[in-house]
Tab-separated table of C-alpha atoms in Angstrom:
chain	number	residue	atom	x	y	z
A	1	ALA	CA	116.080	100.065	143.334
A	2	MET	CA	115.625	98.661	139.976
A	3	SER	CA	117.120	100.207	137.154
A	4	SER	CA	115.413	102.886	135.050
A	5	LYS	CA	117.061	101.956	131.551
A	6	PRO	CA	113.946	101.188	129.261
A	7	THR	CA	113.273	98.373	127.788
A	8	PRO	CA	113.015	97.444	125.036
A	9	PRO	CA	115.328	99.977	123.999
A	10	TYR	CA	113.919	102.704	121.518
A	11	LEU	CA	114.949	104.620	118.611
A	12	LEU	CA	113.831	107.901	119.043
A	13	ALA	CA	115.215	110.194	122.306
A	14	GLN	CA	111.665	110.962	123.205
A	15	THR	CA	110.150	107.883	123.408
A	16	SER	CA	112.860	106.803	125.624
A	17	LYS	CA	112.442	109.665	127.687
A	18	VAL	CA	108.818	108.447	128.146
A	19	ALA	CA	109.634	104.964	129.059
A	20	GLU	CA	112.321	106.101	131.720
A	21	LEU	CA	109.634	108.386	133.207
A	22	LEU	CA	107.151	105.421	133.474
A	23	LYS	CA	109.566	103.116	134.595
A	24	ARG	CA	110.429	106.132	137.337
A	25	CYS	CA	106.627	106.330	138.543
A	26	TRP	CA	106.792	102.637	140.076
A	27	GLU	CA	110.401	102.011	141.529
A	28	ASP	CA	110.527	101.705	145.302
A	29	GLU	CA	112.343	104.839	145.872
A	30	VAL	CA	109.344	106.894	144.177
A	31	PHE	CA	106.758	105.084	144.765
A	32	VAL	CA	104.256	105.470	147.641
A	33	ASP	CA	101.740	103.552	148.364
A	34	THR	CA	99.385	106.104	150.173
A	35	LEU	CA	99.102	108.261	146.859
A	36	ALA	CA	98.664	104.899	144.369
A	37	ASP	CA	95.747	106.647	142.722
A	38	ARG	CA	98.146	110.000	141.502
A	39	PHE	CA	100.890	107.752	140.498
A	40	ALA	CA	98.608	105.958	138.239
A	41	ARG	CA	97.085	109.250	136.660
A	42	LEU	CA	100.669	110.244	136.274
A	43	ALA	CA	101.449	107.287	134.247
A	44	MET	CA	97.919	107.786	132.323
A	45	GLN	CA	99.141	111.625	131.665
A	46	LEU	CA	102.538	110.480	130.276
A	47	LEU	CA	101.650	107.732	127.915
A	48	SER	CA	98.537	109.881	127.212
A	49	ARG	CA	100.883	112.951	126.202
A	50	TYR	CA	103.058	110.669	124.048
A	51	ALA	CA	100.037	109.830	121.801
A	52	THR	CA	99.152	113.450	121.140
A	53	TRP	CA	102.331	114.470	120.654
A	54	VAL	CA	102.785	111.395	118.029
A	55	THR	CA	99.513	112.490	116.981
A	56	ASP	CA	99.513	116.322	116.435
A	57	SER	CA	103.109	115.689	114.623
A	58	LEU	CA	101.614	113.080	112.047
A	59	ARG	CA	98.914	115.826	111.536
A	60	ASP	CA	101.017	118.686	110.968
A	61	ARG	CA	103.346	116.625	108.952
A	62	SER	CA	104.171	118.867	106.450
A	63	THR	CA	105.760	121.319	108.879
A	64	SER	CA	108.709	120.559	111.317
A	65	PRO	CA	106.949	119.527	114.964
A	66	SER	CA	107.944	122.347	117.224
A	67	SER	CA	110.318	121.475	119.789
A	68	SER	CA	108.157	123.080	122.431
A	69	SER	CA	105.463	119.881	121.534
A	70	THR	CA	107.935	117.376	122.067
A	71	PRO	CA	107.739	115.217	125.499
A	72	SER	CA	111.198	115.972	126.083
A	73	ASP	CA	114.023	118.218	125.374
A	74	THR	CA	115.553	117.716	122.135
A	75	SER	CA	118.990	119.590	119.796
A	76	THR	CA	117.227	117.788	116.734
A	77	SER	CA	117.641	120.390	113.933
A	78	SER	CA	114.470	121.196	112.260
A	79	ALA	CA	115.386	119.900	108.926
A	80	ALA	CA	116.186	116.115	110.922
A	81	ALA	CA	112.543	116.673	112.702
A	82	ASN	CA	111.053	117.135	109.393
A	83	ALA	CA	112.348	113.947	108.398
A	84	LEU	CA	111.123	111.821	110.932
A	85	TRP	CA	107.641	112.436	109.863
A	86	THR	CA	107.725	113.028	106.287
A	87	THR	CA	110.699	110.126	105.357
A	88	PRO	CA	110.108	106.350	105.187
A	89	ASP	CA	112.924	105.967	107.584
A	90	GLY	CA	111.758	108.109	109.941
A	91	LEU	CA	108.174	107.154	109.798
A	92	VAL	CA	109.333	103.444	110.617
A	93	LYS	CA	111.648	104.836	113.381
A	94	VAL	CA	108.080	106.162	114.623
A	95	LEU	CA	106.096	103.043	114.129
A	96	ALA	CA	108.643	101.102	115.701
A	97	ASP	CA	108.384	102.794	119.109
A	98	VAL	CA	104.919	103.177	119.101
A	99	GLU	CA	104.560	99.134	118.566
A	100	ARG	CA	107.426	98.623	121.251
A	101	MET	CA	105.486	101.255	123.685
A	102	ARG	CA	101.990	99.608	123.087
A	103	SER	CA	103.234	95.786	123.716
A	104	SER	CA	105.733	97.089	126.876
A	105	ALA	CA	102.330	99.073	128.280
A	106	LYS	CA	100.658	95.193	127.753
A	107	ASP	CA	103.492	93.601	129.344
A	108	GLU	CA	103.128	91.999	132.686
A	109	SER	CA	106.667	90.716	133.059
A	110	ALA	CA	109.372	92.692	134.852
A	111	ALA	CA	110.567	94.303	131.549
A	112	GLY	CA	107.580	95.840	130.716
A	113	ILE	CA	105.524	99.237	131.862
A	114	LEU	CA	102.596	96.911	132.880
A	115	GLY	CA	104.680	94.547	135.070
A	116	GLU	CA	106.297	97.322	136.821
A	117	ALA	CA	102.866	98.641	138.109
A	118	VAL	CA	100.778	95.243	138.814
A	119	ARG	CA	104.360	94.735	140.727
A	120	ALA	CA	104.223	98.203	142.547
A	121	MET	CA	100.400	97.995	143.323
A	122	ALA	CA	100.529	94.493	144.742
A	123	PRO	CA	100.552	95.432	147.855
A	124	LEU	CA	97.350	97.371	147.770
A	125	GLY	CA	95.079	94.381	146.619
A	126	ASP	CA	93.658	92.437	143.352
A	127	ALA	CA	91.296	95.578	142.694
A	128	ALA	CA	94.572	98.211	142.001
A	129	ALA	CA	95.920	95.988	139.583
A	130	VAL	CA	93.114	94.962	137.337
A	131	ALA	CA	91.988	98.779	137.424
A	132	ILE	CA	95.794	100.014	136.793
A	133	ARG	CA	96.139	96.867	133.978
A	134	SER	CA	92.515	98.155	132.191
A	135	ALA	CA	93.661	101.689	132.339
A	136	LEU	CA	97.180	100.641	130.354
A	137	HIS	CA	95.525	98.105	127.928
A	138	ASP	CA	92.769	100.907	127.492
A	139	ILE	CA	95.409	103.167	125.876
A	140	ALA	CA	97.878	100.916	124.529
A	141	ASP	CA	94.850	98.926	122.778
A	142	ASP	CA	92.985	102.338	121.324
A	143	ARG	CA	95.048	105.528	121.334
A	144	MET	CA	98.549	103.608	120.651
A	145	GLU	CA	96.842	101.192	117.730
A	146	LYS	CA	94.936	103.973	116.276
A	147	ILE	CA	98.828	105.679	115.816
A	148	ALA	CA	100.412	102.518	114.381
A	149	VAL	CA	97.803	102.440	111.942
A	150	ARG	CA	97.784	105.490	110.262
A	151	ILE	CA	101.775	105.268	109.832
A	152	ARG	CA	100.985	102.288	108.584
A	153	GLU	CA	98.685	103.773	106.254
A	154	LEU	CA	101.520	106.350	105.456
A	155	LEU	CA	104.071	103.831	104.855
A	156	VAL	CA	101.937	101.422	102.610
A	157	THR	CA	100.000	103.951	100.172
A	158	PRO	CA	102.963	105.440	98.213
A	159	LEU	CA	104.801	101.669	98.135
A	160	ALA	CA	101.339	100.379	96.856
A	161	THR	CA	101.047	103.153	94.545
A	162	LYS	CA	104.294	102.573	93.304
A	163	CYS	CA	103.404	98.629	92.517
A	164	CYS	CA	99.724	99.562	91.428
A	165	GLY	CA	101.501	101.864	88.313
A	166	MET	CA	102.805	98.494	86.743
A	167	LEU	CA	99.013	97.181	86.536
A	168	LYS	CA	98.824	99.736	83.851
A	169	GLN	CA	100.303	97.302	81.530
A	170	LEU	CA	97.002	95.138	81.960
A	171	ARG	CA	95.391	97.203	79.540
A	172	GLY	CA	97.748	96.139	76.473
A	173	ILE	CA	96.452	92.687	77.061
A	174	THR	CA	93.464	93.336	75.072
A	175	ALA	CA	95.160	95.024	71.982
A	176	THR	CA	98.130	91.924	71.911
A	177	TYR	CA	95.584	89.049	71.343
A	178	ARG	CA	92.903	91.120	69.469
A	179	MET	CA	95.237	92.730	66.644
A	180	THR	CA	97.614	89.690	66.518
A	181	ASN	CA	97.343	85.919	65.868
A	182	LYS	CA	99.126	85.488	68.982
A	183	PRO	CA	98.594	82.018	70.584
A	184	ALA	CA	96.961	80.978	73.874
A	185	PRO	CA	99.554	82.239	76.738
A	186	GLU	CA	101.845	79.347	78.420
A	187	ARG	CA	102.908	82.165	81.480
A	188	ALA	CA	102.114	85.213	83.166
A	189	SER	CA	102.814	88.605	81.351
A	190	HIS	CA	106.580	90.444	81.410
A	191	TYR	CA	105.576	92.785	83.752
A	192	VAL	CA	103.772	90.384	86.335
A	193	PRO	CA	107.497	89.537	88.402
A	194	SER	CA	107.682	93.694	88.350
A	195	VAL	CA	104.341	94.540	90.203
A	196	LEU	CA	105.737	93.866	94.103
A	197	ALA	CA	109.566	95.114	92.691
A	198	PRO	CA	108.918	98.058	94.995
A	199	LEU	CA	108.058	96.528	97.781
A	200	ARG	CA	110.406	93.883	97.539
A	201	THR	CA	113.101	96.471	97.298
A	202	PHE	CA	111.499	98.112	99.973
A	203	VAL	CA	111.910	94.926	102.475
A	204	THR	CA	114.955	93.319	101.282
A	205	GLU	CA	117.265	96.455	99.697
A	206	THR	CA	117.127	98.800	102.643
A	207	ALA	CA	117.910	98.444	106.480
A	208	ILE	CA	114.439	100.572	106.885
A	209	PRO	CA	112.414	97.158	108.234
A	210	ALA	CA	115.382	96.068	110.283
A	211	LYS	CA	114.052	98.530	112.825
A	212	LEU	CA	110.690	96.905	112.724
A	213	THR	CA	109.678	93.401	114.702
A	214	GLU	CA	108.791	90.356	112.500
A	215	ALA	CA	104.789	90.911	113.403
A	216	ALA	CA	105.141	94.301	111.896
A	217	LYS	CA	106.824	93.869	109.136
A	218	ALA	CA	104.165	90.988	108.023
A	219	THR	CA	101.570	93.428	108.683
A	220	LEU	CA	103.241	96.488	106.507
A	221	VAL	CA	103.881	93.455	103.807
A	222	ALA	CA	100.294	92.133	104.052
A	223	GLU	CA	98.431	95.730	103.770
A	224	VAL	CA	100.757	96.612	100.510
A	225	ALA	CA	100.121	93.197	98.786
A	226	GLY	CA	96.134	93.323	99.856
A	227	GLN	CA	95.694	97.092	98.027
A	228	VAL	CA	97.801	95.755	94.966
A	229	THR	CA	95.531	92.659	94.679
A	230	ASP	CA	92.443	94.956	95.017
A	231	SER	CA	93.972	97.250	92.324
A	232	PHE	CA	94.492	94.467	90.176
A	233	THR	CA	90.796	92.763	90.479
A	234	ASP	CA	89.342	96.146	89.798
A	235	THR	CA	91.558	97.118	86.843
A	236	ALA	CA	91.025	93.115	85.542
A	237	SER	CA	86.905	93.172	85.918
A	238	GLU	CA	86.745	96.426	84.109
A	239	LEU	CA	88.755	94.999	81.518
A	240	LEU	CA	86.783	91.671	81.066
A	241	SER	CA	83.484	93.663	81.083
A	242	HIS	CA	84.890	95.860	77.940
A	243	VAL	CA	86.243	92.141	76.379
A	244	LYS	CA	82.775	90.829	77.005
A	245	LYS	CA	80.934	94.163	75.625
A	246	THR	CA	83.364	93.830	72.575
A	247	GLU	CA	82.878	90.465	72.078
A	248	SER	CA	79.106	90.552	71.957
A	249	SER	CA	79.161	93.190	69.537
A	250	LEU	CA	81.466	90.928	67.330
A	251	GLN	CA	79.335	88.005	67.720
A	252	LEU	CA	76.062	90.582	66.698
A	253	LEU	CA	78.038	92.271	63.686
A	254	LYS	CA	79.255	88.373	62.566
A	255	SER	CA	75.998	87.217	62.918
A	256	ARG	CA	74.058	89.919	60.496
A	257	LYS	CA	76.783	89.110	57.914
A	258	ASP	CA	76.235	85.752	57.989
A	259	SER	CA	72.363	86.402	57.948
A	260	LYS	CA	72.488	88.607	54.760
A	261	SER	CA	75.105	86.145	52.892
A	262	GLY	CA	72.775	83.421	53.788
A	263	GLY	CA	75.768	81.425	56.019
A	264	GLY	CA	73.643	80.014	58.639
A	265	ALA	CA	75.503	78.833	61.629
A	266	GLY	CA	78.779	76.962	59.999
A	267	GLY	CA	81.098	79.841	61.553
A	268	GLY	CA	79.745	79.316	64.847
A	269	GLY	CA	83.039	77.854	65.847
A	270	ALA	CA	84.422	81.258	66.375
A	271	GLY	CA	81.431	82.133	69.257
A	272	GLY	CA	83.929	80.815	71.919
A	273	GLY	CA	86.510	83.669	71.370
A	274	GLY	CA	88.291	81.926	67.878
A	275	GLY	CA	89.190	85.151	65.834
A	276	THR	CA	88.579	87.684	68.354
A	277	GLY	CA	91.150	86.482	70.829
A	278	THR	CA	88.673	86.668	73.770
A	279	GLU	CA	89.523	83.484	75.090
A	280	GLU	CA	92.942	83.819	75.027
A	281	ILE	CA	92.309	87.362	76.966
A	282	PHE	CA	90.693	85.444	79.328
A	283	GLN	CA	93.766	83.179	79.758
A	284	GLN	CA	96.257	85.494	80.032
A	285	LEU	CA	94.328	87.345	82.841
């Protein structure tokens, strides 16, 4: 008989129990060839109920998930259960388990859920192996992936919001060059190194990301950086539009003033931004 110990290790007791039961479905002393369709259905139900439990708990995360909704009995306190779904540490644990469960459901090695199923189904012919492989892939690539996306969203949004808060200082660039004779910039604004500080702290100075695979961590970082980049682009574009409108208004006023004074085009040298700080603002952005 093969060991029922779940591999890879999971962080939550609920996930470990589901993984153990999934592996038990295909063990030699449990699996019965003539009931193969029922064992396959049982495996699908276990994975589906696990996905439903996570989905429902994420939806109702403002309140503690009820103990009756979990796929296994636990003695976790109400406060700890609530923290699992409302804190970064808790959400990362759930994400790590969901990613591992999803990976195992597609893993055809002896350590994977799919590998166990295919091995058990082998005597029944290729069609049986193809069917169980397709069913497990469908759950992994559809329900489990959607859950992972939702958890990443819950982790990414507050991190990105903190990072984007630093971008408010972009608007100060206009005043810096409009109201002073500050020379053209030679380096990035002082706030730039601080923009991704919340993300950097999360990744390097907390133990939370260690629970994730490198691929999952990289995805999380990329999604935060993407949102921050989009926010910078939107803010900078809005600022540039405002600067251009202001420059046009200043040029029009200057043109009228020159016309009244008979100044001609001699002062046109400022048209490229000289005296208004426009060129310096563009360079700084």
